[in-house]
PDB file of C-alpha atoms in Angstrom:
ATOM      1  CA  ALA S   1       0.000   0.000   0.000  1.00 50.00           C
ATOM      2  CA  ARG S   2       2.830   2.396   0.826  1.00 50.00           C
ATOM      3  CA  GLU S   3       4.388   1.821  -2.588  1.00 51.00           C
ATOM      4  CA  ILE S   4       1.084   2.538  -4.349  1.00 52.00           C
ATOM      5  CA  LEU S   5       0.529   5.694  -2.341  1.00 49.00           C
ATOM      6  CA  SER S   6       4.056   6.877  -3.114  1.00 51.00           C
ATOM      7  CA  SER S   7       3.475   6.121  -6.810  1.00 50.00           C
ATOM      8  CA  LEU S   8       0.355   8.273  -6.826  1.00 54.00           C
ATOM      9  CA  GLY S   9       2.018  10.951  -4.743  1.00 53.00           C
ATOM     10  CA  ASP S  10      -0.484  13.737  -4.035  1.00 59.00           C
ATOM     11  CA  ASP S  11      -2.546  12.840  -7.128  1.00 61.00           C
ATOM     12  CA  LEU S  12      -4.873  10.480  -5.242  1.00 63.00           C
ATOM     13  CA  ASN S  13      -7.030  13.310  -3.899  1.00 69.00           C
ATOM     14  CA  LYS S  14      -7.293  14.704  -7.452  1.00 77.00           C
ATOM     15  CA  PHE S  15      -8.343  11.410  -9.044  1.00 84.00           C
ATOM     16  CA  ILE S  16     -11.516  11.406 -11.139  1.00 86.00           C
ATOM     17  CA  VAL S  17     -13.492   8.187 -11.665  1.00 90.00           C
ATOM     18  CA  THR S  18     -13.583   8.012 -15.467  1.00 93.00           C
ATOM     19  CA  ASP S  19     -15.271   5.619 -17.867  1.00 95.00           C
ATOM     20  CA  ALA S  20     -11.870   3.981 -18.482  1.00 94.00           C
ATOM     21  CA  TYR S  21     -11.549   3.341 -14.732  1.00 94.00           C
ATOM     22  CA  ARG S  22     -15.016   1.754 -14.617  1.00 95.00           C
ATOM     23  CA  GLN S  23     -14.244  -0.464 -17.620  1.00 96.00           C
ATOM     24  CA  SER S  24     -10.956  -1.511 -16.039  1.00 95.00           C
ATOM     25  CA  ALA S  25     -12.594  -2.373 -12.723  1.00 94.00           C
ATOM     26  CA  LYS S  26     -15.222  -4.420 -14.575  1.00 95.00           C
ATOM     27  CA  ALA S  27     -12.500  -6.269 -16.497  1.00 95.00           C
ATOM     28  CA  LEU S  28     -10.703  -7.143 -13.259  1.00 93.00           C
ATOM     29  CA  VAL S  29     -13.927  -8.503 -11.776  1.00 93.00           C
ATOM     30  CA  GLU S  30     -14.877 -10.533 -14.851  1.00 94.00           C
ATOM     31  CA  HIS S  31     -11.469 -11.686 -16.087  1.00 95.00           C
ATOM     32  CA  GLY S  32      -9.031 -11.075 -13.229  1.00 95.00           C
ATOM     33  CA  PHE S  33      -6.906  -9.148 -15.710  1.00 97.00           C
ATOM     34  CA  VAL S  34      -6.809  -5.836 -17.539  1.00 97.00           C
ATOM     35  CA  LEU S  35      -4.381  -4.358 -20.053  1.00 97.00           C
ATOM     36  CA  LEU S  36      -4.553  -0.557 -19.934  1.00 97.00           C
ATOM     37  CA  LEU S  37      -3.529   0.979 -23.247  1.00 96.00           C
ATOM     38  CA  GLY S  38      -3.200   4.594 -24.336  1.00 93.00           C
ATOM     39  CA  GLU S  39      -1.056   7.428 -25.533  1.00 88.00           C
ATOM     40  CA  PRO S  40       1.711   8.911 -23.366  1.00 84.00           C
ATOM     41  CA  MET S  41       0.396  10.979 -20.438  1.00 83.00           C
ATOM     42  CA  CYS S  42      -3.200   9.690 -20.715  1.00 89.00           C
ATOM     43  CA  GLY S  43      -3.365   8.511 -17.084  1.00 88.00           C
ATOM     44  CA  LYS S  44      -2.684   4.766 -17.362  1.00 92.00           C
ATOM     45  CA  SER S  45      -0.518   4.578 -14.249  1.00 88.00           C
ATOM     46  CA  THR S  46      -2.899   6.706 -12.200  1.00 88.00           C
ATOM     47  CA  ILE S  47      -5.831   4.446 -13.072  1.00 92.00           C
ATOM     48  CA  ALA S  48      -3.735   1.354 -12.289  1.00 92.00           C
ATOM     49  CA  ALA S  49      -2.704   2.790  -8.927  1.00 88.00           C
ATOM     50  CA  ALA S  50      -6.301   3.695  -8.067  1.00 89.00           C
ATOM     51  CA  LEU S  51      -7.445   0.179  -8.997  1.00 91.00           C
ATOM     52  CA  SER S  52      -4.688  -1.265  -6.830  1.00 87.00           C
ATOM     53  CA  MET S  53      -5.775   0.835  -3.859  1.00 83.00           C
ATOM     54  CA  GLY S  54      -9.380  -0.227  -4.436  1.00 83.00           C
ATOM     55  CA  ALA S  55      -8.351  -3.888  -4.486  1.00 83.00           C
ATOM     56  CA  LEU S  56      -7.091  -3.573  -0.930  1.00 77.00           C
ATOM     57  CA  ASP S  57     -10.612  -2.714   0.227  1.00 76.00           C
ATOM     58  CA  GLU S  58     -12.756  -4.547  -2.325  1.00 78.00           C
ATOM     59  CA  TRP S  59     -11.047  -7.937  -2.410  1.00 81.00           C
ATOM     60  CA  GLY S  60      -8.660  -7.801   0.530  1.00 83.00           C
ATOM     61  CA  CYS S  61      -5.763  -8.356  -1.859  1.00 84.00           C
ATOM     62  CA  SER S  62      -2.161  -7.819  -0.965  1.00 85.00           C
ATOM     63  CA  THR S  63      -1.057  -5.592  -3.827  1.00 86.00           C
ATOM     64  CA  VAL S  64       2.374  -5.994  -5.413  1.00 89.00           C
ATOM     65  CA  LYS S  65       3.924  -3.671  -7.988  1.00 88.00           C
ATOM     66  CA  VAL S  66       6.311  -5.827  -9.997  1.00 90.00           C
ATOM     67  CA  ARG S  67       8.961  -4.590 -12.422  1.00 88.00           C
ATOM     68  CA  ASP S  68       9.434  -7.623 -14.671  1.00 93.00           C
ATOM     69  CA  ALA S  69       8.437 -11.224 -15.339  1.00 96.00           C
ATOM     70  CA  ASP S  70      10.983 -12.666 -12.915  1.00 95.00           C
ATOM     71  CA  ASP S  71       9.618 -10.380 -10.205  1.00 93.00           C
ATOM     72  CA  PHE S  72       6.117 -11.738 -10.845  1.00 96.00           C
ATOM     73  CA  VAL S  73       7.219 -15.355 -10.512  1.00 95.00           C
ATOM     74  CA  LYS S  74       9.164 -14.506  -7.362  1.00 94.00           C
ATOM     75  CA  HIS S  75       6.223 -12.852  -5.589  1.00 93.00           C
ATOM     76  CA  PHE S  76       3.285 -15.039  -6.658  1.00 95.00           C
ATOM     77  CA  ASN S  77       1.866 -17.049  -3.783  1.00 94.00           C
ATOM     78  CA  PRO S  78      -1.101 -19.355  -4.512  1.00 92.00           C
ATOM     79  CA  ASN S  79      -2.054 -19.245  -0.837  1.00 91.00           C
ATOM     80  CA  GLU S  80      -2.629 -15.466  -0.822  1.00 92.00           C
ATOM     81  CA  LYS S  81      -5.089 -13.099  -2.441  1.00 91.00           C
ATOM     82  CA  GLN S  82      -2.880 -10.944  -4.636  1.00 93.00           C
ATOM     83  CA  LEU S  83      -3.138  -8.157  -7.188  1.00 94.00           C
ATOM     84  CA  PHE S  84      -0.133  -7.526  -9.407  1.00 95.00           C
ATOM     85  CA  TRP S  85       0.464  -4.167 -11.063  1.00 94.00           C
ATOM     86  CA  VAL S  86       2.947  -4.142 -13.969  1.00 95.00           C
ATOM     87  CA  ASP S  87       3.597  -0.609 -15.228  1.00 91.00           C
ATOM     88  CA  ASP S  88       4.962  -0.186 -18.775  1.00 93.00           C
ATOM     89  CA  ALA S  89       5.114  -3.957 -19.125  1.00 95.00           C
ATOM     90  CA  PHE S  90       6.847  -3.959 -22.514  1.00 95.00           C
ATOM     91  CA  GLY S  91       9.035  -0.874 -22.121  1.00 91.00           C
ATOM     92  CA  PRO S  92       8.528   2.692 -20.797  1.00 85.00           C
ATOM     93  CA  THR S  93       9.170   4.829 -23.890  1.00 81.00           C
ATOM     94  CA  GLN S  94      10.038   2.292 -26.585  1.00 86.00           C
ATOM     95  CA  ILE S  95       9.703  -1.460 -26.847  1.00 92.00           C
ATOM     96  CA  ASP S  96      12.008  -3.475 -24.618  1.00 92.00           C
ATOM     97  CA  TRP S  97      12.344  -6.757 -26.516  1.00 94.00           C
ATOM     98  CA  THR S  98      13.970  -8.569 -23.606  1.00 94.00           C
ATOM     99  CA  SER S  99      11.072  -7.637 -21.336  1.00 94.00           C
ATOM    100  CA  ALA S 100       8.482  -8.606 -23.959  1.00 95.00           C
ATOM    101  CA  ILE S 101      10.105 -12.012 -24.560  1.00 95.00           C
ATOM    102  CA  ASN S 102      10.374 -12.696 -20.822  1.00 96.00           C
ATOM    103  CA  TRP S 103       6.712 -11.841 -20.286  1.00 96.00           C
ATOM    104  CA  SER S 104       5.729 -14.040 -23.202  1.00 95.00           C
ATOM    105  CA  LYS S 105       7.557 -16.955 -21.585  1.00 95.00           C
ATOM    106  CA  THR S 106       5.833 -16.188 -18.267  1.00 96.00           C
ATOM    107  CA  PHE S 107       2.287 -15.921 -19.693  1.00 96.00           C
ATOM    108  CA  PRO S 108       1.415 -19.542 -18.747  1.00 96.00           C
ATOM    109  CA  HIS S 109       2.432 -18.737 -15.175  1.00 96.00           C
ATOM    110  CA  VAL S 110       0.338 -15.540 -15.222  1.00 96.00           C
ATOM    111  CA  ASN S 111      -2.646 -17.455 -16.619  1.00 96.00           C
ATOM    112  CA  ALA S 112      -2.330 -20.082 -13.881  1.00 96.00           C
ATOM    113  CA  ALA S 113      -2.119 -17.367 -11.226  1.00 96.00           C
ATOM    114  CA  ILE S 114      -5.314 -15.721 -12.524  1.00 96.00           C
ATOM    115  CA  HIS S 115      -7.137 -19.052 -12.419  1.00 95.00           C
ATOM    116  CA  LYS S 116      -6.034 -19.420  -8.809  1.00 94.00           C
ATOM    117  CA  GLY S 117      -7.616 -16.058  -7.966  1.00 92.00           C
ATOM    118  CA  ALA S 118      -4.852 -13.529  -8.572  1.00 94.00           C
ATOM    119  CA  LYS S 119      -5.678 -10.259 -10.338  1.00 95.00           C
ATOM    120  CA  VAL S 120      -3.264  -8.623 -12.741  1.00 97.00           C
ATOM    121  CA  ILE S 121      -2.984  -5.109 -14.236  1.00 97.00           C
ATOM    122  CA  PHE S 122      -0.688  -4.395 -17.165  1.00 97.00           C
ATOM    123  CA  THR S 123      -0.164  -0.907 -18.587  1.00 96.00           C
ATOM    124  CA  SER S 124       1.495  -0.063 -21.886  1.00 96.00           C
ATOM    125  CA  ARG S 125       1.682   2.713 -24.409  1.00 93.00           C
ATOM    126  CA  ASP S 126      -0.471   1.590 -27.321  1.00 93.00           C
ATOM    127  CA  TYR S 127       2.263   1.828 -29.957  1.00 93.00           C
ATOM    128  CA  ILE S 128       4.640  -0.235 -27.797  1.00 94.00           C
ATOM    129  CA  TYR S 129       2.079  -2.997 -27.283  1.00 95.00           C
ATOM    130  CA  ASN S 130       1.264  -3.040 -31.012  1.00 94.00           C
ATOM    131  CA  SER S 131       4.947  -3.724 -31.688  1.00 93.00           C
ATOM    132  CA  ALA S 132       5.320  -6.236 -28.869  1.00 93.00           C
ATOM    133  CA  LYS S 133       2.262  -8.353 -29.637  1.00 90.00           C
ATOM    134  CA  LYS S 134       3.802  -9.596 -32.889  1.00 85.00           C
ATOM    135  CA  ASN S 135       6.203 -11.597 -30.730  1.00 86.00           C
ATOM    136  CA  LEU S 136       3.952 -12.428 -27.788  1.00 92.00           C
ATOM    137  CA  LYS S 137       2.426 -15.873 -27.349  1.00 90.00           C
ATOM    138  CA  GLU S 138      -0.999 -14.446 -26.580  1.00 90.00           C
ATOM    139  CA  SER S 139      -2.585 -17.903 -26.770  1.00 92.00           C
ATOM    140  CA  ALA S 140      -0.844 -18.647 -23.455  1.00 94.00           C
ATOM    141  CA  LEU S 141      -2.714 -15.709 -21.880  1.00 95.00           C
ATOM    142  CA  PRO S 142      -6.093 -15.448 -23.682  1.00 94.00           C
ATOM    143  CA  VAL S 143      -7.370 -12.628 -21.460  1.00 95.00           C
ATOM    144  CA  ILE S 144      -4.750 -10.246 -22.851  1.00 95.00           C
ATOM    145  CA  LYS S 145      -6.865 -10.027 -26.030  1.00 91.00           C
ATOM    146  CA  GLU S 146     -10.323  -9.954 -24.491  1.00 90.00           C
ATOM    147  CA  SER S 147      -9.617  -7.731 -21.490  1.00 95.00           C
ATOM    148  CA  GLN S 148      -8.110  -4.527 -22.887  1.00 95.00           C
ATOM    149  CA  VAL S 149      -9.142  -0.974 -22.087  1.00 96.00           C
ATOM    150  CA  VAL S 150      -8.003   1.791 -24.407  1.00 94.00           C
ATOM    151  CA  ILE S 151      -8.091   5.086 -22.524  1.00 93.00           C
ATOM    152  CA  HIS S 152     -10.066   7.910 -24.099  1.00 90.00           C
ATOM    153  CA  VAL S 153     -10.921  10.850 -21.866  1.00 89.00           C
ATOM    154  CA  SER S 154     -14.260  12.544 -22.608  1.00 92.00           C
ATOM    155  CA  LYS S 155     -14.761  16.321 -22.699  1.00 91.00           C
ATOM    156  CA  GLU S 156     -16.539  16.303 -19.333  1.00 94.00           C
ATOM    157  CA  GLU S 157     -13.801  14.144 -17.774  1.00 94.00           C
ATOM    158  CA  ARG S 158     -11.090  16.448 -19.139  1.00 94.00           C
ATOM    159  CA  GLU S 159     -12.745  19.492 -17.612  1.00 94.00           C
ATOM    160  CA  GLN S 160     -13.159  17.796 -14.225  1.00 95.00           C
ATOM    161  CA  ILE S 161      -9.558  16.527 -14.216  1.00 94.00           C
ATOM    162  CA  LEU S 162      -8.213  19.985 -15.073  1.00 95.00           C
ATOM    163  CA  TYR S 163     -10.452  21.658 -12.487  1.00 95.00           C
ATOM    164  CA  ASN S 164      -9.287  19.299  -9.724  1.00 93.00           C
ATOM    165  CA  HIS S 165      -5.593  19.760 -10.493  1.00 94.00           C
ATOM    166  CA  ILE S 166      -5.861  23.551 -10.612  1.00 95.00           C
ATOM    167  CA  LYS S 167      -8.008  23.731  -7.473  1.00 94.00           C
ATOM    168  CA  LEU S 168      -5.935  21.283  -5.411  1.00 92.00           C
ATOM    169  CA  GLY S 169      -2.500  22.156  -6.823  1.00 92.00           C
ATOM    170  CA  ASN S 170       0.020  24.476  -5.202  1.00 93.00           C
ATOM    171  CA  GLN S 171      -0.591  27.479  -7.444  1.00 96.00           C
ATOM    172  CA  SER S 172      -1.340  30.909  -5.991  1.00 96.00           C
ATOM    173  CA  ARG S 173      -4.832  32.388  -5.881  1.00 95.00           C
ATOM    174  CA  GLU S 174      -3.727  34.973  -8.410  1.00 96.00           C
ATOM    175  CA  TYR S 175      -2.608  32.255 -10.842  1.00 96.00           C
ATOM    176  CA  LYS S 176      -5.900  30.380 -10.423  1.00 96.00           C
ATOM    177  CA  ARG S 177      -7.859  33.574 -11.052  1.00 96.00           C
ATOM    178  CA  LYS S 178      -5.894  34.436 -14.184  1.00 96.00           C
ATOM    179  CA  ILE S 179      -5.988  30.959 -15.728  1.00 96.00           C
ATOM    180  CA  LYS S 180      -9.717  30.422 -15.132  1.00 95.00           C
ATOM    181  CA  PRO S 181     -10.897  32.086 -18.417  1.00 96.00           C
ATOM    182  CA  PHE S 182      -8.618  29.771 -20.421  1.00 96.00           C
ATOM    183  CA  LEU S 183      -9.492  26.438 -18.793  1.00 95.00           C
ATOM    184  CA  ALA S 184     -12.244  25.484 -21.258  1.00 95.00           C
ATOM    185  CA  GLY S 185      -9.862  26.022 -24.159  1.00 95.00           C
ATOM    186  CA  VAL S 186      -7.110  23.988 -22.477  1.00 96.00           C
ATOM    187  CA  ALA S 187      -9.463  21.068 -21.770  1.00 95.00           C
ATOM    188  CA  SER S 188     -10.765  21.051 -25.363  1.00 95.00           C
ATOM    189  CA  ASN S 189      -7.252  20.967 -26.859  1.00 94.00           C
ATOM    190  CA  LYS S 190      -6.689  17.688 -28.726  1.00 91.00           C
ATOM    191  CA  LYS S 191      -3.300  17.304 -27.037  1.00 92.00           C
ATOM    192  CA  PHE S 192      -4.690  17.690 -23.500  1.00 94.00           C
ATOM    193  CA  SER S 193      -3.877  14.884 -21.066  1.00 91.00           C
ATOM    194  CA  PRO S 194      -4.144  14.297 -17.300  1.00 91.00           C
ATOM    195  CA  GLU S 195      -0.377  14.797 -17.025  1.00 90.00           C
ATOM    196  CA  ILE S 196      -0.732  18.249 -18.617  1.00 93.00           C
ATOM    197  CA  ALA S 197      -3.369  19.065 -15.996  1.00 95.00           C
ATOM    198  CA  ARG S 198      -0.961  17.999 -13.230  1.00 92.00           C
ATOM    199  CA  ARG S 199       1.774  20.245 -14.607  1.00 93.00           C
ATOM    200  CA  LEU S 200      -0.540  23.241 -14.921  1.00 96.00           C
ATOM    201  CA  GLY S 201      -1.523  22.742 -11.287  1.00 95.00           C
ATOM    202  CA  SER S 202       2.116  22.733 -10.150  1.00 93.00           C
ATOM    203  CA  SER S 203       4.102  25.950  -9.793  1.00 94.00           C
ATOM    204  CA  PHE S 204       7.287  24.006 -10.617  1.00 92.00           C
ATOM    205  CA  PHE S 205       6.239  23.550 -14.248  1.00 93.00           C
ATOM    206  CA  THR S 206       4.729  26.983 -14.866  1.00 94.00           C
ATOM    207  CA  LYS S 207       7.570  29.290 -13.854  1.00 88.00           C
ATOM    208  CA  GLY S 208       7.746  32.009 -16.476  1.00 85.00           C
ATOM    209  CA  LEU S 209       4.571  30.811 -18.227  1.00 91.00           C
ATOM    210  CA  SER S 210       2.483  33.697 -19.532  1.00 93.00           C
ATOM    211  CA  LEU S 211      -1.206  33.018 -19.011  1.00 95.00           C
ATOM    212  CA  SER S 212      -2.400  33.747 -22.526  1.00 95.00           C
ATOM    213  CA  ALA S 213      -4.257  31.599 -25.038  1.00 95.00           C
ATOM    214  CA  TYR S 214      -1.145  31.299 -27.219  1.00 94.00           C
ATOM    215  CA  GLU S 215       1.261  30.353 -24.398  1.00 94.00           C
ATOM    216  CA  LEU S 216      -1.142  27.827 -22.880  1.00 95.00           C
ATOM    217  CA  ASP S 217      -1.765  26.299 -26.286  1.00 95.00           C
ATOM    218  CA  SER S 218       1.999  25.863 -26.712  1.00 93.00           C
ATOM    219  CA  PHE S 219       2.260  24.356 -23.230  1.00 93.00           C
ATOM    220  CA  VAL S 220      -0.336  21.721 -24.142  1.00 94.00           C
ATOM    221  CA  GLN S 221       0.777  21.118 -27.733  1.00 93.00           C
ATOM    222  CA  ARG S 222       4.524  20.860 -27.053  1.00 92.00           C
ATOM    223  CA  PRO S 223       4.969  18.993 -23.736  1.00 89.00           C
ATOM    224  CA  LEU S 224       8.346  17.472 -24.650  1.00 90.00           C
ATOM    225  CA  GLU S 225       9.793  20.802 -25.749  1.00 90.00           C
ATOM    226  CA  MET S 226       8.469  22.500 -22.630  1.00 89.00           C
ATOM    227  CA  LEU S 227      10.081  19.847 -20.428  1.00 90.00           C
ATOM    228  CA  CYS S 228      13.381  20.235 -22.279  1.00 91.00           C
ATOM    229  CA  GLU S 229      13.277  23.972 -21.606  1.00 89.00           C
ATOM    230  CA  ILE S 230      12.601  23.329 -17.908  1.00 90.00           C
ATOM    231  CA  ILE S 231      15.506  20.855 -17.670  1.00 90.00           C
ATOM    232  CA  ASP S 232      17.806  23.308 -19.469  1.00 88.00           C
ATOM    233  CA  THR S 233      17.102  25.966 -16.825  1.00 89.00           C
ATOM    234  CA  LEU S 234      17.642  23.693 -13.789  1.00 91.00           C
ATOM    235  CA  ASP S 235      20.661  24.250 -11.569  1.00 92.00           C
ATOM    236  CA  ASP S 236      23.583  21.814 -11.428  1.00 92.00           C
ATOM    237  CA  ALA S 237      22.224  19.972  -8.379  1.00 94.00           C
ATOM    238  CA  ASN S 238      18.901  19.173 -10.026  1.00 94.00           C
ATOM    239  CA  ARG S 239      20.508  18.199 -13.325  1.00 93.00           C
ATOM    240  CA  ALA S 240      22.942  15.926 -11.459  1.00 94.00           C
ATOM    241  CA  ALA S 241      19.993  14.201  -9.785  1.00 94.00           C
ATOM    242  CA  LEU S 242      18.224  13.634 -13.113  1.00 95.00           C
ATOM    243  CA  THR S 243      21.477  12.369 -14.623  1.00 94.00           C
ATOM    244  CA  LEU S 244      21.887   9.648 -11.992  1.00 95.00           C
ATOM    245  CA  VAL S 245      18.285   8.458 -12.318  1.00 95.00           C
ATOM    246  CA  PHE S 246      18.683   8.427 -16.112  1.00 93.00           C
ATOM    247  CA  ILE S 247      21.951   6.458 -15.985  1.00 92.00           C
ATOM    248  CA  ARG S 248      20.313   3.860 -13.717  1.00 93.00           C
ATOM    249  CA  GLY S 249      17.522   3.310 -16.241  1.00 89.00           C
ATOM    250  CA  GLY S 250      14.951   5.186 -14.174  1.00 90.00           C
ATOM    251  CA  ASN S 251      15.517   3.226 -10.966  1.00 90.00           C
ATOM    252  CA  LEU S 252      18.060   4.783  -8.584  1.00 93.00           C
ATOM    253  CA  SER S 253      18.341   3.053  -5.206  1.00 92.00           C
ATOM    254  CA  SER S 254      18.288   5.112  -2.021  1.00 88.00           C
ATOM    255  CA  PRO S 255      20.393   5.809   0.015  1.00 90.00           C
ATOM    256  CA  LEU S 256      22.627   6.853  -2.830  1.00 89.00           C
ATOM    257  CA  LYS S 257      25.751   4.866  -3.728  1.00 91.00           C
ATOM    258  CA  THR S 258      27.592   5.947  -6.871  1.00 92.00           C
ATOM    259  CA  THR S 259      30.321   4.485  -9.032  1.00 93.00           C
ATOM    260  CA  VAL S 260      33.400   6.355 -10.258  1.00 93.00           C
ATOM    261  CA  GLU S 261      31.918   6.429 -13.767  1.00 92.00           C
ATOM    262  CA  GLU S 262      28.674   7.967 -12.490  1.00 92.00           C
ATOM    263  CA  GLU S 263      30.559  10.614 -10.536  1.00 93.00           C
ATOM    264  CA  GLU S 264      32.502  11.488 -13.689  1.00 92.00           C
ATOM    265  CA  ALA S 265      29.237  11.743 -15.612  1.00 90.00           C
ATOM    266  CA  ILE S 266      27.598  14.207 -13.221  1.00 91.00           C
ATOM    267  CA  ALA S 267      30.852  16.188 -13.053  1.00 91.00           C
ATOM    268  CA  ARG S 268      30.420  16.940 -16.763  1.00 88.00           C
ATOM    269  CA  ILE S 269      27.373  19.044 -15.970  1.00 84.00           C
ATOM    270  CA  GLY S 270      28.982  20.708 -12.965  1.00 87.00           C
ATOM    271  CA  GLY S 271      27.486  18.388 -10.377  1.00 90.00           C
ATOM    272  CA  THR S 272      28.776  16.410  -7.414  1.00 93.00           C
ATOM    273  CA  VAL S 273      27.345  13.574  -5.353  1.00 92.00           C
ATOM    274  CA  GLY S 274      26.464  16.036  -2.602  1.00 93.00           C
ATOM    275  CA  LYS S 275      24.648  18.292  -5.051  1.00 93.00           C
ATOM    276  CA  ALA S 276      22.834  15.289  -6.540  1.00 94.00           C
ATOM    277  CA  VAL S 277      21.477  14.314  -3.113  1.00 94.00           C
ATOM    278  CA  LYS S 278      20.099  17.828  -2.662  1.00 94.00           C
ATOM    279  CA  GLY S 279      18.690  17.727  -6.187  1.00 94.00           C
ATOM    280  CA  LEU S 280      16.867  14.470  -5.560  1.00 95.00           C
ATOM    281  CA  GLU S 281      15.083  15.948  -2.566  1.00 94.00           C
ATOM    282  CA  SER S 282      14.203  19.209  -4.315  1.00 93.00           C
ATOM    283  CA  LEU S 283      12.714  17.416  -7.354  1.00 93.00           C
ATOM    284  CA  ASN S 284      10.678  14.923  -5.312  1.00 92.00           C
ATOM    285  CA  GLY S 285       7.065  15.120  -6.440  1.00 87.00           C
ATOM    286  CA  SER S 286       7.700  17.191  -9.549  1.00 89.00           C
ATOM    287  CA  LEU S 287      10.161  15.521 -11.935  1.00 92.00           C
ATOM    288  CA  LEU S 288      11.094  12.632  -9.629  1.00 93.00           C
ATOM    289  CA  ILE S 289       9.377  10.470  -7.052  1.00 91.00           C
ATOM    290  CA  ASN S 290      10.766   8.375  -4.218  1.00 90.00           C
ATOM    291  CA  SER S 291       8.943   5.059  -3.740  1.00 84.00           C
ATOM    292  CA  ILE S 292       9.349   1.964  -1.582  1.00 79.00           C
ATOM    293  CA  SER S 293       9.326  -1.682  -2.654  1.00 74.00           C
ATOM    294  CA  GLU S 294      10.032  -4.606  -0.323  1.00 71.00           C
ATOM    295  CA  GLY S 295      11.351  -2.171   2.258  1.00 76.00           C
ATOM    296  CA  ASN S 296      13.796  -0.536  -0.159  1.00 83.00           C
ATOM    297  CA  TYR S 297      13.508   3.052  -1.380  1.00 90.00           C
ATOM    298  CA  SER S 298      14.360   4.132  -4.896  1.00 91.00           C
ATOM    299  CA  TRP S 299      14.062   7.194  -7.126  1.00 94.00           C
ATOM    300  CA  HIS S 300      12.102   7.151 -10.393  1.00 92.00           C
ATOM    301  CA  PHE S 301      10.986   9.668 -12.987  1.00 92.00           C
ATOM    302  CA  LYS S 302       7.576  11.019 -12.071  1.00 88.00           C
ATOM    303  CA  HIS S 303       6.460  10.322 -15.642  1.00 85.00           C
ATOM    304  CA  PRO S 304       8.147   8.518 -18.587  1.00 85.00           C
ATOM    305  CA  THR S 305       7.980  11.720 -20.683  1.00 87.00           C
ATOM    306  CA  ILE S 306      10.498  13.289 -18.283  1.00 91.00           C
ATOM    307  CA  ARG S 307      12.929  10.542 -19.240  1.00 91.00           C
ATOM    308  CA  ASP S 308      12.172  11.310 -22.908  1.00 89.00           C
ATOM    309  CA  ALA S 309      12.927  14.988 -22.386  1.00 91.00           C
ATOM    310  CA  PHE S 310      16.176  14.342 -20.524  1.00 91.00           C
ATOM    311  CA  ALA S 311      17.275  11.975 -23.295  1.00 91.00           C
ATOM    312  CA  ALA S 312      16.579  14.723 -25.853  1.00 91.00           C
ATOM    313  CA  VAL S 313      18.646  17.212 -23.844  1.00 90.00           C
ATOM    314  CA  VAL S 314      21.563  14.768 -23.643  1.00 88.00           C
ATOM    315  CA  ALA S 315      21.317  13.922 -27.344  1.00 88.00           C
ATOM    316  CA  SER S 316      21.577  17.597 -28.265  1.00 87.00           C
ATOM    317  CA  SER S 317      24.950  17.929 -26.498  1.00 82.00           C
ATOM    318  CA  PRO S 318      27.884  15.894 -27.950  1.00 83.00           C
ATOM    319  CA  PRO S 319      29.965  16.199 -24.716  1.00 78.00           C
ATOM    320  CA  LEU S 320      27.179  14.437 -22.797  1.00 79.00           C
ATOM    321  CA  MET S 321      26.638  11.549 -25.210  1.00 77.00           C
ATOM    322  CA  ASP S 322      29.004   9.152 -23.398  1.00 74.00           C
TER     323      ASP S 322
END
């Protein structure tokens, strides 16, 4: 439960029960499995976390967030009621063939677990799953075809999500007053997503943002570019923190222990281990999140798009490519 709460951060009190959530809950009841599919930033992980929290009350399940197929096999216990949450099952930003192959091999085990009463949630970006399924033995896990929910957020749901994030975010009263006339336009933008709503409700992401129709449209339409600009303006401590999480593939154990190579890497951007520790704390809840699993804490990107943006920043600088 603590890991799920830390994954949601302060977003739990802003969660809106959407049609996608209802469909997912129904799929879990009827099939014991659901594959949540959608575009980046559409709210897959938030829905999965909310379902996991609900399982604690509804079915008395012990909920486990697993990172890979081996983790699933390790934690499955036929004598317990369990719900497994697998985020970005086949890769976070692009397909991870090793992960997809390992899951395919483990599908018979997953199917057996479901028949013994376990419940399983997979999330994946739609384009990643479409690539992965060509090499998945779906016949070994029939429910993966019949129990999918593709997330589409309706106009009314968009407006409610945006309203909640603005109202319950940490923005000033003046900001909330000024942005109010533009909220309908933001929610109706084709590129709007729950993650955009979170960022608009956080003062961290809106520093220097002019509250005009043009600027807000750019904020919604160009999320990757906006994140790159934010990363470019961070101080050395914060950039050092992001660098270490990036080098560790988005999973940096805490307390921090670095290698000589990692220390050389953060030195290239003017950072030190001491600065990185301060950066980790200052970015907690905005670009990064600290979560617990099996009693161990680790740092992760708050959202996969932050990893995308950092990769773009690195790729644009030849000295940082190594």
